[in-house]
Structures are given as structure tokens and as C-alpha cells.
mmCIF file of C-alpha atoms in Angstrom:
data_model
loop_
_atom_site.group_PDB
_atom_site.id
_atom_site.type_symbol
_atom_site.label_atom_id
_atom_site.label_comp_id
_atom_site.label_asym_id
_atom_site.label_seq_id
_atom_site.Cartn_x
_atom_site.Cartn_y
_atom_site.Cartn_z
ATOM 1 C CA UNK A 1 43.107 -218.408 -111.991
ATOM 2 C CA UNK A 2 42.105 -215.861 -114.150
ATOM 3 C CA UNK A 3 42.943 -213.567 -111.282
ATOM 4 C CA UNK A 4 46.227 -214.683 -110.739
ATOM 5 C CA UNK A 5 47.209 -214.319 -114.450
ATOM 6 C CA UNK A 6 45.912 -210.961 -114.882
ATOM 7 C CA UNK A 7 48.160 -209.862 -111.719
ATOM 8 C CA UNK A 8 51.080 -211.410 -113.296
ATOM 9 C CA UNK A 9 50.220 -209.896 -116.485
ATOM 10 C CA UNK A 10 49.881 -206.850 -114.960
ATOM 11 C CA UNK A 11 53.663 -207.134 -113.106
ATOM 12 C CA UNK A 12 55.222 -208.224 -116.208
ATOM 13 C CA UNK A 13 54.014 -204.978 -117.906
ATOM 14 C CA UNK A 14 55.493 -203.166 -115.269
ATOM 15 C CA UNK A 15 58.744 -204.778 -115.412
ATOM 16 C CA UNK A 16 58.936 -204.401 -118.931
ATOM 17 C CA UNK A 17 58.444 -200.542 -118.401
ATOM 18 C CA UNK A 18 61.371 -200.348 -116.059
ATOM 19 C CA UNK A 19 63.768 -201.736 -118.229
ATOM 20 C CA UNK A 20 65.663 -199.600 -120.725
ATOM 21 C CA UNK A 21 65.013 -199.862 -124.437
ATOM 22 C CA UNK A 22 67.141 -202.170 -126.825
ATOM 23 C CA UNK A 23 65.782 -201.413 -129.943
ATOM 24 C CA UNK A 24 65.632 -197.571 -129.552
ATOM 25 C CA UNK A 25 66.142 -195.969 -132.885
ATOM 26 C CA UNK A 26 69.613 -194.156 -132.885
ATOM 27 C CA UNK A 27 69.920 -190.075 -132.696
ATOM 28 C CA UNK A 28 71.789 -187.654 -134.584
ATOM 29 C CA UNK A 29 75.188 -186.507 -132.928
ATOM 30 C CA UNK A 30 73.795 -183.585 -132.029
ATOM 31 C CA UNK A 31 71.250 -185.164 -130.251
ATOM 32 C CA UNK A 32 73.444 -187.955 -128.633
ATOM 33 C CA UNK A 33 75.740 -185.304 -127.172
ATOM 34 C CA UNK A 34 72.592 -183.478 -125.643
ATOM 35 C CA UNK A 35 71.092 -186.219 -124.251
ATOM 36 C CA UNK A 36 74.541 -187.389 -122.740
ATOM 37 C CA UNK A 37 74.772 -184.204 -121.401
ATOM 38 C CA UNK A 38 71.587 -183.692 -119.876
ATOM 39 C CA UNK A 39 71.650 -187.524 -118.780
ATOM 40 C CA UNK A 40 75.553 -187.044 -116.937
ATOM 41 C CA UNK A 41 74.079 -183.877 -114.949
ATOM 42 C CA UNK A 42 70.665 -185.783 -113.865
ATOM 43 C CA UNK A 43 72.160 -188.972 -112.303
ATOM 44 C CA UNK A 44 76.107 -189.533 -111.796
ATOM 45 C CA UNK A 45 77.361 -192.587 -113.265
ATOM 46 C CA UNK A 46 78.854 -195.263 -112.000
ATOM 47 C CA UNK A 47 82.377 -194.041 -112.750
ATOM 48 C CA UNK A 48 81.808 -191.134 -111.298
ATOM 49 C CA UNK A 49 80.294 -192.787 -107.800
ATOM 50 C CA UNK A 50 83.558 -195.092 -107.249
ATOM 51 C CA UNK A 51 85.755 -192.040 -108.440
ATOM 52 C CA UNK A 52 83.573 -190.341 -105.289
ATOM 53 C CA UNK A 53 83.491 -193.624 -102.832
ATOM 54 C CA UNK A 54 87.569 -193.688 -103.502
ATOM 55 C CA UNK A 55 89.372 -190.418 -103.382
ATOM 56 C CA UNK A 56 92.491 -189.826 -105.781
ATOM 57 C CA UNK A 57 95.958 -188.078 -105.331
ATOM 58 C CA UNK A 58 96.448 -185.363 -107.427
ATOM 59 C CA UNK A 59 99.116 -186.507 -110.298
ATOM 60 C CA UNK A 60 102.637 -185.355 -109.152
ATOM 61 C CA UNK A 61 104.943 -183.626 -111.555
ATOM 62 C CA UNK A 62 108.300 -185.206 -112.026
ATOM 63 C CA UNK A 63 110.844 -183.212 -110.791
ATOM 64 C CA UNK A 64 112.782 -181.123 -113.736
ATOM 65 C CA UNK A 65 116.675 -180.678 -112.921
ATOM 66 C CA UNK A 66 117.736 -177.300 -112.257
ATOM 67 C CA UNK A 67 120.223 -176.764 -114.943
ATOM 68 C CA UNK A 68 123.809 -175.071 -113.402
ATOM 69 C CA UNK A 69 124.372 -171.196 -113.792
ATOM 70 C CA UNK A 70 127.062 -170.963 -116.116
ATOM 71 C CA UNK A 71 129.251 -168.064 -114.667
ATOM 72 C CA UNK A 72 131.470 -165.814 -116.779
ATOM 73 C CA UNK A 73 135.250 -166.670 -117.202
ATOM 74 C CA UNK A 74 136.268 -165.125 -114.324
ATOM 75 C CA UNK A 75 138.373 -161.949 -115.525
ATOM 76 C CA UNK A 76 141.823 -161.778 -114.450
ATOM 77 C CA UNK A 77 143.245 -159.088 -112.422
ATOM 78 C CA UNK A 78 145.576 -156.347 -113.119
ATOM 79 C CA UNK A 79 148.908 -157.935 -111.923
ATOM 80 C CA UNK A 80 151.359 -155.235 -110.238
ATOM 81 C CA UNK A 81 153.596 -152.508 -112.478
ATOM 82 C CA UNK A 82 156.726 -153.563 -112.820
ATOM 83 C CA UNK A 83 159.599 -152.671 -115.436
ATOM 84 C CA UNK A 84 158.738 -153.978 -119.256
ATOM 85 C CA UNK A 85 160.548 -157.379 -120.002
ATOM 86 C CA UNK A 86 160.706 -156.747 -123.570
ATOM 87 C CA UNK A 87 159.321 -155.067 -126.887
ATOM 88 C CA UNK A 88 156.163 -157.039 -127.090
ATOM 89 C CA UNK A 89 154.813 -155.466 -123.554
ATOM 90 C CA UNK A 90 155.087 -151.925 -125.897
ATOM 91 C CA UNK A 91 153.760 -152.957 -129.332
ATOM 92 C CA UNK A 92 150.048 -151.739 -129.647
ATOM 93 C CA UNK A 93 148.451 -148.134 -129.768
ATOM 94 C CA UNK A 94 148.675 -145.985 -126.570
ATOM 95 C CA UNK A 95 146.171 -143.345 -125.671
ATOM 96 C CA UNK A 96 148.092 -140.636 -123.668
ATOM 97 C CA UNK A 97 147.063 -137.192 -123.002
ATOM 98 C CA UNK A 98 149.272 -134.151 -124.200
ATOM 99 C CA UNK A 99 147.151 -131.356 -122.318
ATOM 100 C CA UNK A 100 144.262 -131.611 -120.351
ATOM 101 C CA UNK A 101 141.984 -131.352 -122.945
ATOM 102 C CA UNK A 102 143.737 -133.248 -125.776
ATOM 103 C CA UNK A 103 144.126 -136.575 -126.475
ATOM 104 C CA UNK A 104 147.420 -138.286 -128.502
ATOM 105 C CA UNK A 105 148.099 -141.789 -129.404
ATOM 106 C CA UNK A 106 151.181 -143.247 -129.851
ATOM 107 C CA UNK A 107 151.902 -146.826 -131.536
ATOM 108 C CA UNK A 108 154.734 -148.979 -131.151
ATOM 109 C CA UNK A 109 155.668 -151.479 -133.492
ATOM 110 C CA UNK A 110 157.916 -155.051 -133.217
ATOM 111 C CA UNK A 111 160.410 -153.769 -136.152
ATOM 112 C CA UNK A 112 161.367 -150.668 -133.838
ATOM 113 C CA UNK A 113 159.354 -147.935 -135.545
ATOM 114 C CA UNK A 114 156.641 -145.446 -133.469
ATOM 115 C CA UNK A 115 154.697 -142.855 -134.815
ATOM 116 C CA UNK A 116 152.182 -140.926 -133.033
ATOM 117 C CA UNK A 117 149.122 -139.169 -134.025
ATOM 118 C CA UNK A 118 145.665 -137.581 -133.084
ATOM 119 C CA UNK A 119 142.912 -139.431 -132.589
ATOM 120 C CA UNK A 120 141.128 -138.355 -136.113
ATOM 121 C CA UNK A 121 144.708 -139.934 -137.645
ATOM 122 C CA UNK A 122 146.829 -136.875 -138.275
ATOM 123 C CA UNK A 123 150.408 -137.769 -137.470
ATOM 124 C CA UNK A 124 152.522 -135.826 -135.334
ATOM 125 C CA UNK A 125 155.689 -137.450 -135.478
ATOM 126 C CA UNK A 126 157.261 -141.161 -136.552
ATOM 127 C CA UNK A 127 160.652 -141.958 -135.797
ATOM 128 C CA UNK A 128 162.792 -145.143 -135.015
ATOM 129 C CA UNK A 129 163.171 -146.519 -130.808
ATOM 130 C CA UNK A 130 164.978 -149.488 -129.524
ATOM 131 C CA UNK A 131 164.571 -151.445 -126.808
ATOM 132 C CA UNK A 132 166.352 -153.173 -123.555
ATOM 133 C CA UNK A 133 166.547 -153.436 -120.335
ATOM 134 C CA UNK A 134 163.333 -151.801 -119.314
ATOM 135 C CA UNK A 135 164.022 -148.545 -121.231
ATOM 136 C CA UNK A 136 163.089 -147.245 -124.695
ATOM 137 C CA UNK A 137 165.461 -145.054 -126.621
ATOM 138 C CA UNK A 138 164.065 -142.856 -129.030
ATOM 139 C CA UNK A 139 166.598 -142.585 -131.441
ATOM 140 C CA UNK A 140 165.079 -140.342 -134.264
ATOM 141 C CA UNK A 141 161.944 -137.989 -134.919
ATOM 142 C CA UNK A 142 160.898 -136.779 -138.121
ATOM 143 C CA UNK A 143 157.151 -135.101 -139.149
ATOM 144 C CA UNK A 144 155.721 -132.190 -137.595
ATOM 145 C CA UNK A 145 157.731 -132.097 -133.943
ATOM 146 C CA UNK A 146 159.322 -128.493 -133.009
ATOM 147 C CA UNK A 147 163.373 -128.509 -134.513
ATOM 148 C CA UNK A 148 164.932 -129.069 -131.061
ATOM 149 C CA UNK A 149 163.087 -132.360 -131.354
ATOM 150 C CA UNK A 150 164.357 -133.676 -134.918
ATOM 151 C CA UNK A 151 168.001 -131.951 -134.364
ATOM 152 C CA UNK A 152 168.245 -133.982 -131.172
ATOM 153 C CA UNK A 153 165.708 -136.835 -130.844
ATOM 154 C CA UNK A 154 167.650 -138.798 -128.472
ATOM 155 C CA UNK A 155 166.039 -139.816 -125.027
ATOM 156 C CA UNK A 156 165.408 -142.918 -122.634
ATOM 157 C CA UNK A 157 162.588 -143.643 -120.320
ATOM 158 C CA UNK A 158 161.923 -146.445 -118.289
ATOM 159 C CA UNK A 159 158.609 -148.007 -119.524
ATOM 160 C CA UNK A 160 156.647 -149.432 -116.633
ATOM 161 C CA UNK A 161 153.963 -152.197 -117.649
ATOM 162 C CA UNK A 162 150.344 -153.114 -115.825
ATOM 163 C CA UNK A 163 149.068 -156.014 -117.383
ATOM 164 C CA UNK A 164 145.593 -158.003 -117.177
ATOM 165 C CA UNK A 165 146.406 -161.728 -117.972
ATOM 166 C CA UNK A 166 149.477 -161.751 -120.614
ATOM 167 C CA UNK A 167 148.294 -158.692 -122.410
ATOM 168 C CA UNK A 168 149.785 -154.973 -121.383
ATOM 169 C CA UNK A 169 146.918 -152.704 -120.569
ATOM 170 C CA UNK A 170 149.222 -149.924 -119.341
ATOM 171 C CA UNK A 171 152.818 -147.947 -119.654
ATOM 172 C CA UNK A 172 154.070 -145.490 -117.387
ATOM 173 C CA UNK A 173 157.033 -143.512 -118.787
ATOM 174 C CA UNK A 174 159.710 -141.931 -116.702
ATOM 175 C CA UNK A 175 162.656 -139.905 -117.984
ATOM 176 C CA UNK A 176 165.816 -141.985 -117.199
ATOM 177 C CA UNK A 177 167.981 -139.236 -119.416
ATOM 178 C CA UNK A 178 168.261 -135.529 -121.026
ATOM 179 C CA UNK A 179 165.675 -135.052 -122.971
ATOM 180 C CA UNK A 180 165.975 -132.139 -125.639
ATOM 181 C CA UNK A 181 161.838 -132.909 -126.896
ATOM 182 C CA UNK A 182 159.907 -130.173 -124.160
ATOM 183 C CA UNK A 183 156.542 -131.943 -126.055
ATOM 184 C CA UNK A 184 157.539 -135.217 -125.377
ATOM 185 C CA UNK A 185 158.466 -134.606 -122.120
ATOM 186 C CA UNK A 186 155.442 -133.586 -121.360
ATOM 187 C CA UNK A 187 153.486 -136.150 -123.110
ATOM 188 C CA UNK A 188 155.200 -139.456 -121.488
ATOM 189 C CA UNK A 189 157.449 -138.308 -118.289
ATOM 190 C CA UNK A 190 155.475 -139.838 -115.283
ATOM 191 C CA UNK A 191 152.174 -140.049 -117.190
ATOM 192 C CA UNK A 192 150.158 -143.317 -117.842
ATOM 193 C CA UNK A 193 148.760 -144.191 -121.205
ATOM 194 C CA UNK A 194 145.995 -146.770 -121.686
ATOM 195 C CA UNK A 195 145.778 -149.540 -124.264
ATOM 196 C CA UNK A 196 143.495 -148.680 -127.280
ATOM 197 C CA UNK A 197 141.818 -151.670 -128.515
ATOM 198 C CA UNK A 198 141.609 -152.344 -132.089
#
């Protein structure tokens, strides 16, 4: 008997090794951390073996919607010359050219008064126009234009408008009379002047 208990002694001893430690005293953090560390890369955990035994789909990303280009208004075209309706297709500044080289400016007003200048502001001439029918009279001239032009400021031209949307962007002038003004002549008969913005 005495054999039997000192075998089952002896087994109970070594059970008691196997099994883990309840009443370990507890580590510092650093410690803890180590040991966990050391401990998850000697033996894999049972997490870790079912995560193994059962593979997992990557997470899928929800799908974001695409937000719509915005495009640009779209700009509107340059509609076809035709013959100016009225004043208000004239009022605005005009860049013209008088020579190849130099550039004049004339501006048009709704009361019926023009004047036109250089482009650093020094005026040329100013004078009164009217309006109808597609054709401008200029009826006076007074400033700096040559004699010939003040003594007899009278002339019509046809004003031909090119306009982008409701706006005028462009008059063509074209001598419809005598004209007495050599300078003006030369600065609006068949030529094109270009809207200056403000």
C-alpha cells in the first residue's frame, strides 16, 4: 500500500506541475507586455488557431458615389451680323483702329452723345449722333478734329451688330452718305471695332 500511495503521490506532484499558477504574484506593465509578447510569438493562441482553421474575407469598402462633373455654362455663340435694331446695340466703348499701329476708342452713350479718345484717355473729339433705322448720324463734332470736320460734321453709316447672347460684341460701320470727316472715314468706313469691357 505504501507503494501504491507513493506512486499516486508521485502523479499528483506531477499534475500539479503541469497546471498553470493561480496565485502568481502580478508584474509590472512593462513586464506584462514582454511576457505577452514573448508568450504570443512562442505558441499561437487559440484565437489565432480558429482565425487560421477558418479563413476570412478581406473587409469590402462601401462604394463612394462619384459626384457629377459640373460643366461650365455653356457660352453662347456669336449670332450672325445683321443691321443694329436700336441705340442700346451701340452704347458701350468701342476699340477701333485709326492706323495700323494706333489704337482709338469711341463711346456711345443712350442720351445721344459720343466722344472718342486714346486709349491713355485723351479725347479726340465729342459731338452729338442720333439714331434709326440701322444708321447713325453724326450730327456735330467739336474738340481736336481737323476744321472740315467741325464746319461739316454731318454723316450716316449703317452700323452692323455681332452679338454673343443679348450683349453687342461688335459694329461694323459703312458709309451710307458724304462724308466731309477724311479721319473718320478712315476710322469707321468698313472697319470692325470690338467691345471694350469695363
Amino acid at each position: 500500500m505504501k507503494k501504491i500511495l507513493f506512486v499516486l503521490s508521485l502523479v499528483l506532484i506531477l499534475l500539479a506541475g503541469c497546471q498553470p499558477k493561480t496565485n502568481e504574484t502580478a508584474l509590472s506593465s512593462t513586464e506584462a507586455v514582454g511576457a505577452g509578447e514573448s508568450a504570443a510569438q512562442a505558441r499561437p493562441t487559440a484565437v489565432s488557431q480558429a482565425e487560421a482553421a477558418t479563413p476570412t474575407a478581406p473587409p469590402t469598402e462601401t462604394p463612394m458615389p462619384t459626384p457629377e462633373p459640373t460643366l461650365p455654362p455653356p457660352t453662347p455663340t456669336l449670332s450672325p451680323e445683321a443691321l443694329a435694331g436700336s441705340i442700346t446695340d451701340l452704347v458701350g466703348t468701342w476699340k477701333g483702329r485709326w492706323s495700323d499701329t494706333t489704337s482709338i476708342y469711341q463711346e456711345f452713350t443712350e442720351d445721344g452723345t459720343y466722344r472718342v479718345f486714346f486709349p491713355n484717355g485723351d479725347e479726340i473729339s465729342s459731338g452729338r449722333f442720333s439714331f434709326e433705322g440701322g444708321q447713325i448720324r453724326y450730327e456735330s463734332v467739336k474738340g481736336a478734329a481737323a476744321d472740315r470736320c467741325v464746319q461739316n460734321p454731318s454723316a450716316i453709316y449703317e452700323v452692323y451688330v455681332t452679338k454673343r447672347g443679348d450683349q453687342s460684341v461688335k459694329l461694323r460701320f459703312v458709309l451710307a452718305s458724304e462724308e466731309n470727316c477724311v479721319d473718320r472715314k478712315d476710322f469707321l468706313d468698313g472697319k470692325t471695332h470690338t467691345r471694350v469691357e469695363p
